[in-house]
CSV table of C-alpha atoms in Angstrom, one decimal:
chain,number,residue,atom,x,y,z
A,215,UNK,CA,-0.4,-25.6,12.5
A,216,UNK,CA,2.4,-26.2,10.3
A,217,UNK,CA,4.8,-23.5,9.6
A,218,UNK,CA,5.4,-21.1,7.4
A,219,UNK,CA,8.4,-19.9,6.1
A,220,UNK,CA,8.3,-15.5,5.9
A,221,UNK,CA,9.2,-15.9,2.0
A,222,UNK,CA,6.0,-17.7,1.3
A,223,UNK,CA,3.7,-15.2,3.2
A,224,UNK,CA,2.7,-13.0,0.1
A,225,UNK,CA,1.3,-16.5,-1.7
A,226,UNK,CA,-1.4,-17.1,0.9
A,227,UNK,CA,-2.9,-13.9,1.4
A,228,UNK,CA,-2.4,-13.2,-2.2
A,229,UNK,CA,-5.8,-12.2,-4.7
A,230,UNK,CA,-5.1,-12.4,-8.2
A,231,UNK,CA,-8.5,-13.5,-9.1
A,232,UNK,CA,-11.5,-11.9,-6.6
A,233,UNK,CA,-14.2,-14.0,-8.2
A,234,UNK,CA,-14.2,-16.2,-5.4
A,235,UNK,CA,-12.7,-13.9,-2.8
A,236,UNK,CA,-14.4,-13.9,0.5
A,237,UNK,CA,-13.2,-11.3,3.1
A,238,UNK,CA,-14.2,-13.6,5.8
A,239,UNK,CA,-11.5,-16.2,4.5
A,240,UNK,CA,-9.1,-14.3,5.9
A,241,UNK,CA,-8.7,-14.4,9.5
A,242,UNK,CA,-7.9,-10.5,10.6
A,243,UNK,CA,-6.1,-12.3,14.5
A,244,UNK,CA,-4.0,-14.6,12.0
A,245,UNK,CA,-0.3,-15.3,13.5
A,246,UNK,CA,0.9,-17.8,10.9
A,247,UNK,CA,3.1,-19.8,13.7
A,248,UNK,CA,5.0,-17.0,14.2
A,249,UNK,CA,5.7,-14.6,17.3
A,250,UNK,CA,6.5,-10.9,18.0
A,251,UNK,CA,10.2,-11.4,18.8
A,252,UNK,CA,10.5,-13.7,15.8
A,253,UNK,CA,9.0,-10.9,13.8
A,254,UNK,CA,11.2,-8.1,15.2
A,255,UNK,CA,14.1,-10.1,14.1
A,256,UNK,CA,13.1,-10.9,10.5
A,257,UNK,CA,12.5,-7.3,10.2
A,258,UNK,CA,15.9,-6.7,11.1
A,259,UNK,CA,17.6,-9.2,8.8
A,260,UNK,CA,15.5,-8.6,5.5
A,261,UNK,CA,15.4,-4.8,5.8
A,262,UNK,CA,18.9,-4.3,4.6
A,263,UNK,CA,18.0,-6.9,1.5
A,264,UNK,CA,15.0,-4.3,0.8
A,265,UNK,CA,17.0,-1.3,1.0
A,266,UNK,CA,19.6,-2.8,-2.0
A,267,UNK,CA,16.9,-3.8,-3.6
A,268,UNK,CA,15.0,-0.2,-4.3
A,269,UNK,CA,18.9,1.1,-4.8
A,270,UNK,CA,19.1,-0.9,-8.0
A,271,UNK,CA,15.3,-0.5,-9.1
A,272,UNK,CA,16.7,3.8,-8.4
A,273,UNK,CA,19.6,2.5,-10.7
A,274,UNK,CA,17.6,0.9,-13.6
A,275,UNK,CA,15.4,3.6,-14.0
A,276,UNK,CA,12.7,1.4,-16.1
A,277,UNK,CA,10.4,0.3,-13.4
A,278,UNK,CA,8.1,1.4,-10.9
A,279,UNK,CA,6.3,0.1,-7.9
A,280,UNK,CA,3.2,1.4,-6.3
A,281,UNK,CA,2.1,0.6,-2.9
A,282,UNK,CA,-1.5,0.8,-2.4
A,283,UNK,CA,-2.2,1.1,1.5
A,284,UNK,CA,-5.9,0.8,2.5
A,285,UNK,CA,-7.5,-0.3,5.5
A,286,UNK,CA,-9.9,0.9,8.2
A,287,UNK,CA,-8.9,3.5,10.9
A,288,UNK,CA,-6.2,2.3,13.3
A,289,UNK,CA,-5.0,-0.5,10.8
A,290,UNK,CA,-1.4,0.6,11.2
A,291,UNK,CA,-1.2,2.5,7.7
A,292,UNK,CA,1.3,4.5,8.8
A,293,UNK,CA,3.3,2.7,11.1
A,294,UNK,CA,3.5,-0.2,8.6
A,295,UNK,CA,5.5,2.8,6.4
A,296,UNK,CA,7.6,3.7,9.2
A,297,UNK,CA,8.5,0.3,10.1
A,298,UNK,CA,9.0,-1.6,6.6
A,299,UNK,CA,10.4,1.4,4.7
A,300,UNK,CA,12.5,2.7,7.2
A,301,UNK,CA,15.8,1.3,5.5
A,302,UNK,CA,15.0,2.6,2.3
A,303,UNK,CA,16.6,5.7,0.8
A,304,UNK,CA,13.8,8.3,1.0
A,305,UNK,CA,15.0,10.1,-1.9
A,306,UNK,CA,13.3,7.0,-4.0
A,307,UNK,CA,9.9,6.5,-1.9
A,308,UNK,CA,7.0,8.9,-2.4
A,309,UNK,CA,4.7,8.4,-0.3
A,310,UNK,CA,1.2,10.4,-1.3
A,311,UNK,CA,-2.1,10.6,1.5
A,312,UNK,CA,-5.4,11.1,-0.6
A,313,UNK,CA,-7.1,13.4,1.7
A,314,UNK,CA,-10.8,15.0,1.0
A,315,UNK,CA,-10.6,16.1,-2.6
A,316,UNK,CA,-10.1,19.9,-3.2
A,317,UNK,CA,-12.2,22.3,-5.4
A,318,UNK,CA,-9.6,22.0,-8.3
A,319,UNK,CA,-9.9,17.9,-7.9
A,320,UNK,CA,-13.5,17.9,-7.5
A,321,UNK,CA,-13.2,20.0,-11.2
A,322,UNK,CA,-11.6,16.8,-12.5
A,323,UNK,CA,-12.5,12.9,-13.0
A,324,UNK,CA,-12.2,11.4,-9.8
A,325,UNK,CA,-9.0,9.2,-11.2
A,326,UNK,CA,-7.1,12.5,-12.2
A,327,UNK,CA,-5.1,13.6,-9.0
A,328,UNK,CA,-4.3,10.2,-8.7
A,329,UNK,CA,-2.6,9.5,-12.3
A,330,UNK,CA,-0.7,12.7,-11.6
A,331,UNK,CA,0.7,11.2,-7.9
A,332,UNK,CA,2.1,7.7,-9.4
A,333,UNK,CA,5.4,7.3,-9.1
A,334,UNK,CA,8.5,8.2,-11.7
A,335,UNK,CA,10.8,5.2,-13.3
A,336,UNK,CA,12.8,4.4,-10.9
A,337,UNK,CA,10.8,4.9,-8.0
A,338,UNK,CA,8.7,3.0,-4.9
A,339,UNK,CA,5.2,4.7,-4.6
A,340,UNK,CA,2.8,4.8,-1.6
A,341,UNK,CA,-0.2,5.7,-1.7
A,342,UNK,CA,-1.9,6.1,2.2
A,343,UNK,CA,-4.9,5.7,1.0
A,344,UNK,CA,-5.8,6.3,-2.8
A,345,UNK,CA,-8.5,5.7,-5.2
A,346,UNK,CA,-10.2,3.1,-3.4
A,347,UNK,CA,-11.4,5.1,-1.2
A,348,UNK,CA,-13.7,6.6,-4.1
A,349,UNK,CA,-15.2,3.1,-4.0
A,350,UNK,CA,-15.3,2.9,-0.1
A,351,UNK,CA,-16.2,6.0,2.3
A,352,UNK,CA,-17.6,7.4,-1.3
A,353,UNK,CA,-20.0,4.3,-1.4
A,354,UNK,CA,-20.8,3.7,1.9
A,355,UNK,CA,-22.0,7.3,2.0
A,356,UNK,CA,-23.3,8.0,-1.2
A,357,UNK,CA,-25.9,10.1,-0.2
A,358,UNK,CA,-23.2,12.8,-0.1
A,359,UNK,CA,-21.3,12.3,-3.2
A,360,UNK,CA,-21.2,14.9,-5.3
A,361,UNK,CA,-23.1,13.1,-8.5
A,362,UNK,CA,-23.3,16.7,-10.2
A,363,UNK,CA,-22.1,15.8,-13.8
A,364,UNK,CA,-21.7,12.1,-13.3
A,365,UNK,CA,-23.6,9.1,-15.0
A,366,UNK,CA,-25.4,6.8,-13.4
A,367,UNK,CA,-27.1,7.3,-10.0
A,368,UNK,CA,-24.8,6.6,-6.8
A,369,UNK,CA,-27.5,4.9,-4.8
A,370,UNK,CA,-27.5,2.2,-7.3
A,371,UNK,CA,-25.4,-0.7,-8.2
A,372,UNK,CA,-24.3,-0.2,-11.5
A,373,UNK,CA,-22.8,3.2,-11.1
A,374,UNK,CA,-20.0,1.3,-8.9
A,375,UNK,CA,-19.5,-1.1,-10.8
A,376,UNK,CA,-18.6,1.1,-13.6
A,377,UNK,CA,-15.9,2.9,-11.5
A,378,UNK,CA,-14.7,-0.5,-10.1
A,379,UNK,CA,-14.1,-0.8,-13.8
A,380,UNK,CA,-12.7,2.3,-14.6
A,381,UNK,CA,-9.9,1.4,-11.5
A,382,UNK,CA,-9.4,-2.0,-13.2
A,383,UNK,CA,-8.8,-0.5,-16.4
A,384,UNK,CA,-7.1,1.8,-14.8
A,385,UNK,CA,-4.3,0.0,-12.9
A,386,UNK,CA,-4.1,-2.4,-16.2
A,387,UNK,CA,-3.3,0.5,-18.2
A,388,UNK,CA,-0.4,1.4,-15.8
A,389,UNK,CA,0.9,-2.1,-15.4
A,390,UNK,CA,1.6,-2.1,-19.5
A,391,UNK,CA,3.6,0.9,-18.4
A,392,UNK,CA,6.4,-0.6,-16.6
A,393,UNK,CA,4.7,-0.4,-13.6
A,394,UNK,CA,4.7,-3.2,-10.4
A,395,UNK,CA,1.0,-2.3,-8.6
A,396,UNK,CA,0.8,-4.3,-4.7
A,397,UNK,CA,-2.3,-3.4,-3.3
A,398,UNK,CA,-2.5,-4.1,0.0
A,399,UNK,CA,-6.0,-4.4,2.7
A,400,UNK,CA,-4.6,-4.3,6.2
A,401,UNK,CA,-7.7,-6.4,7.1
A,402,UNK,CA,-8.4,-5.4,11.0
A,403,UNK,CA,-11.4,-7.0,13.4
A,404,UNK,CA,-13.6,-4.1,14.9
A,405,UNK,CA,-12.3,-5.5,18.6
A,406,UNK,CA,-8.8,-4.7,18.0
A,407,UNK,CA,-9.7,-1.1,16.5
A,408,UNK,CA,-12.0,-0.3,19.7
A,409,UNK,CA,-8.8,-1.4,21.6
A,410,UNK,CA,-6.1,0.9,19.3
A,411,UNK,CA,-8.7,3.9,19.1
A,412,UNK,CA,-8.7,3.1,23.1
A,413,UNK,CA,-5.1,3.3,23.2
A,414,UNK,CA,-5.3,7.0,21.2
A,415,UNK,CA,-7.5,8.3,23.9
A,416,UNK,CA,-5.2,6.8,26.8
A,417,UNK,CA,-2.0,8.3,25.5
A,418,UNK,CA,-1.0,12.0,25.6
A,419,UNK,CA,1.1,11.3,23.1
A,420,UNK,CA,-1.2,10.0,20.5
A,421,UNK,CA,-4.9,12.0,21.1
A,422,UNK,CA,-3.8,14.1,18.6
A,423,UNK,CA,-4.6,11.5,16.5
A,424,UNK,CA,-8.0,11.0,17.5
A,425,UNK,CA,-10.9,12.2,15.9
A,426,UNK,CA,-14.8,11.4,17.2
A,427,UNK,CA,-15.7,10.9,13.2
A,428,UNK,CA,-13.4,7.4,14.2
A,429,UNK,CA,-16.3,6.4,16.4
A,430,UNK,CA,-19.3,7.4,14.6
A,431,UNK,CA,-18.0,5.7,11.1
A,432,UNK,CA,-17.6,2.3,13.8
A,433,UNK,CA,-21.6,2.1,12.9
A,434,UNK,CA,-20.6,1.7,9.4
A,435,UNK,CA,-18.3,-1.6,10.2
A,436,UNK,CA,-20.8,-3.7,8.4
A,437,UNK,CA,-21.0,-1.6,5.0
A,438,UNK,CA,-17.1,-0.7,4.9
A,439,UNK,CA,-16.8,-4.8,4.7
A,440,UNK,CA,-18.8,-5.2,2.0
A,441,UNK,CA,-17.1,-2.8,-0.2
A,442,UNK,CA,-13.9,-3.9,0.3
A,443,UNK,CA,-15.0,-7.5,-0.6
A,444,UNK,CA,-16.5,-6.1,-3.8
A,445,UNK,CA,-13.4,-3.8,-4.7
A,446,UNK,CA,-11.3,-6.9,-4.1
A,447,UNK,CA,-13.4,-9.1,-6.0
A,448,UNK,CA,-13.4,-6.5,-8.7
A,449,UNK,CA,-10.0,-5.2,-9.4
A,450,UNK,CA,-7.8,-7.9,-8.1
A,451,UNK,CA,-5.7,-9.3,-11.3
A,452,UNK,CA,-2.5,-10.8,-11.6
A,453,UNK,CA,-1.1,-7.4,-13.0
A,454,UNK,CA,-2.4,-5.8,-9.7
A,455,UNK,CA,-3.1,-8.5,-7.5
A,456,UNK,CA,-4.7,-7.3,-3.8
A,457,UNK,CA,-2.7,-8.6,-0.2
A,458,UNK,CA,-5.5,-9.3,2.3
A,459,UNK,CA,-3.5,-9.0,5.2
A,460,UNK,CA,-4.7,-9.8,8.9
A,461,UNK,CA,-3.3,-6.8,11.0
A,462,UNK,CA,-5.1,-7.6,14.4
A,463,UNK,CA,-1.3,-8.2,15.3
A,464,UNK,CA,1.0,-5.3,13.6
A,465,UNK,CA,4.3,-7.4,14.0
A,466,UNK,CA,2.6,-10.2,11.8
A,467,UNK,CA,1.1,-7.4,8.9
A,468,UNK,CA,4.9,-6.1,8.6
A,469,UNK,CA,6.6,-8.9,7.8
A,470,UNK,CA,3.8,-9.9,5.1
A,471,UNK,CA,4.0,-6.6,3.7
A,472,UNK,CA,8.0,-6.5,3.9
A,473,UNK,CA,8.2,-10.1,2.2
A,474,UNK,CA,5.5,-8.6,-0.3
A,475,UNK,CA,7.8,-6.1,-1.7
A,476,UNK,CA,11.5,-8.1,-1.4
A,477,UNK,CA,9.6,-10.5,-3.7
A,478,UNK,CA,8.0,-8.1,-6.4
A,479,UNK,CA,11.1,-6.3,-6.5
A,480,UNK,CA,13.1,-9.8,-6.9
A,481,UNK,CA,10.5,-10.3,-9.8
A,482,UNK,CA,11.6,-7.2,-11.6
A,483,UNK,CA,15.4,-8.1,-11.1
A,484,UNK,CA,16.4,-4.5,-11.6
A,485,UNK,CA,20.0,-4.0,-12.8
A,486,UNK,CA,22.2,-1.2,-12.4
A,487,UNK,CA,23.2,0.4,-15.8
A,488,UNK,CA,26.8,-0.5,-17.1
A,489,UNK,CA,29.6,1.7,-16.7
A,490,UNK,CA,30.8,4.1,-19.2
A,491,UNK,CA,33.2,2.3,-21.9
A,492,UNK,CA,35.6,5.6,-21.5
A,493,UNK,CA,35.5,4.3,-18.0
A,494,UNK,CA,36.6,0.5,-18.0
A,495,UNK,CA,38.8,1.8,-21.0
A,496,UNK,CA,40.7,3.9,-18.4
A,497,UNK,CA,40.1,2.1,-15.3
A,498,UNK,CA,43.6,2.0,-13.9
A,499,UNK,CA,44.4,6.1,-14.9
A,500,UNK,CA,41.1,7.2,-13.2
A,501,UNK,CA,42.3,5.3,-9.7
A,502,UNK,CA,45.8,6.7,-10.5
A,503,UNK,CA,44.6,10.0,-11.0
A,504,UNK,CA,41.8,9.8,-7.7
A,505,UNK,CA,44.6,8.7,-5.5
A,506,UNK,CA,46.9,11.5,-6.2
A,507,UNK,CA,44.3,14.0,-6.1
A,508,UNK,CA,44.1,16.5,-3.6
A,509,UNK,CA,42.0,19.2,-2.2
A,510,UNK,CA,42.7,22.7,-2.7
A,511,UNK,CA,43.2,24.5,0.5
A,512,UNK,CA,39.9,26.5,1.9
């Protein structure tokens, strides 16, 4: 197989177009020529490129990026935010997690908590799961969505396509907004969850992450895989293109992802703001002044 450079990664497991999208293109136990160690050390070197990267988009202050995380249990959600966005400066990531909706959200379109959760100017947005999921778990178990005030009846067709729509709209509506959208589907084979979920049971450490629900929604594999291939076939446009990204091996998903955001932020080309012209005017007095400057005495 013939290499691939890590710069080039986003381009083939990029969706700008889902019309002819096909999950099963994508081959979840994908290495692309590359190996663990080789992946711990790019890592390494392009994290510190990353980090001055969201320092001048914190800067500018007339972009945002969001981050949309989705995949199925034991895909590495948060470990992929642990491990790529480590070398950021936290105080310009917010990362959100959708969890089950509260009373007051349930009161409200189901597009309204998130709107209010995007991220400022200036800022890298996560979302650990987000809307999608009101076009994933919601679908594959309609028979308990709440349809009370909604058009359209859940156990049909139409009435998700209509919110695949509303999300396409949606995400359009922010992107003419100044705002970067990289969705990303950490695209997992059912043998490597049974083997993580294993891994939760075996460890002391990790059972508190464990929940039986992981195993009974397993029955569901078939379902969850169809509406991911429709949501990606639905929403993915250049302005908010989807990353289908084969996470069987978490070393390989990281760099993808990492390579993901060094280029959309090189794409915005944020730029610090210039100084002040009192500033420059003054240059030389103001390091005069700065060096002969002392602290009082506590």
């Amino acid at each position: 197989m013939k290499e691939i450079a890590p710069a080039d990664l986003p381009k083939r497991f990029r969706v700008k177009d889902g019309e002819e999208f096909r999950l099963s293109s994508i081959d979840p136990g994908d290495r692309c020529s590359l190996n663990k160690a080789e992946a711990k050390a790019i890592l390494r070197a392009r994290r510190e490129h990353l980090a001055a990267l969201q320092e001048r988009l914190a800067a500018d202050k007339s972009r945002s990026v969001l981050v949309v995380l989705q995949g199925m249990d034991a895909a590495g959600k948060d470990s992929m935010i642990r491990h790529v966005m480590s070398g950021m400066n936290p105080q310009g990531v917010k990362v959100t997690s959708f969890k089950t909706p509260s009373e007051i959200e349930r009161e409200h379109d189901f597009l309204w908590r998130v709107h209010a959760a995007v991220p400022n100017r200036g800022q890298v947005g996560v979302f650990n799961r987000s809307h999608y999921e009101d076009v994933l778990i919601s679908r594959v178990h309609a028979d308990k969505l709440d349809a009370n005030g909604l058009e359209g009846d859940p156990k049909g067709g139409q009435f998700w396509e209509d919110r695949l729509k509303d999300i396409r709209h949606f995400e359009s509506y922010l992107a003419r907004q100044g705002m970067a959208i990289v969705k990303i589907f950490l695209h997992l084979s059912p043998d490597r969850q049974r083997q993580r979920l294993l891994r939760r049971l075996q460890r002391p450490e990790k059972r508190w992450k464990f929940d039986r629900s992981d195993i009974l929604e397993r029955q569901f594999w078939p379902s969850y895989q169809r509406a991911y291939e429709e949501a990606i076939r639905a929403t993915a446009q250049p302005e908010a293109p989807w990353f289908v990204v084969p996470s069987d091996h978490k070393w390989l998903s990281r760099i993808v992802v990492m390579e993901t955001l060094i280029e959309t932020l090189e794409a915005l080309n944020p730029e610090p703001p210039p100084p002040s012209p009192a500033v420059l005017r003054n240059l030389e007095n103001l390091e005069a002044e700065l060096r002969s400057s002392e602290v009082p005495a506590s």
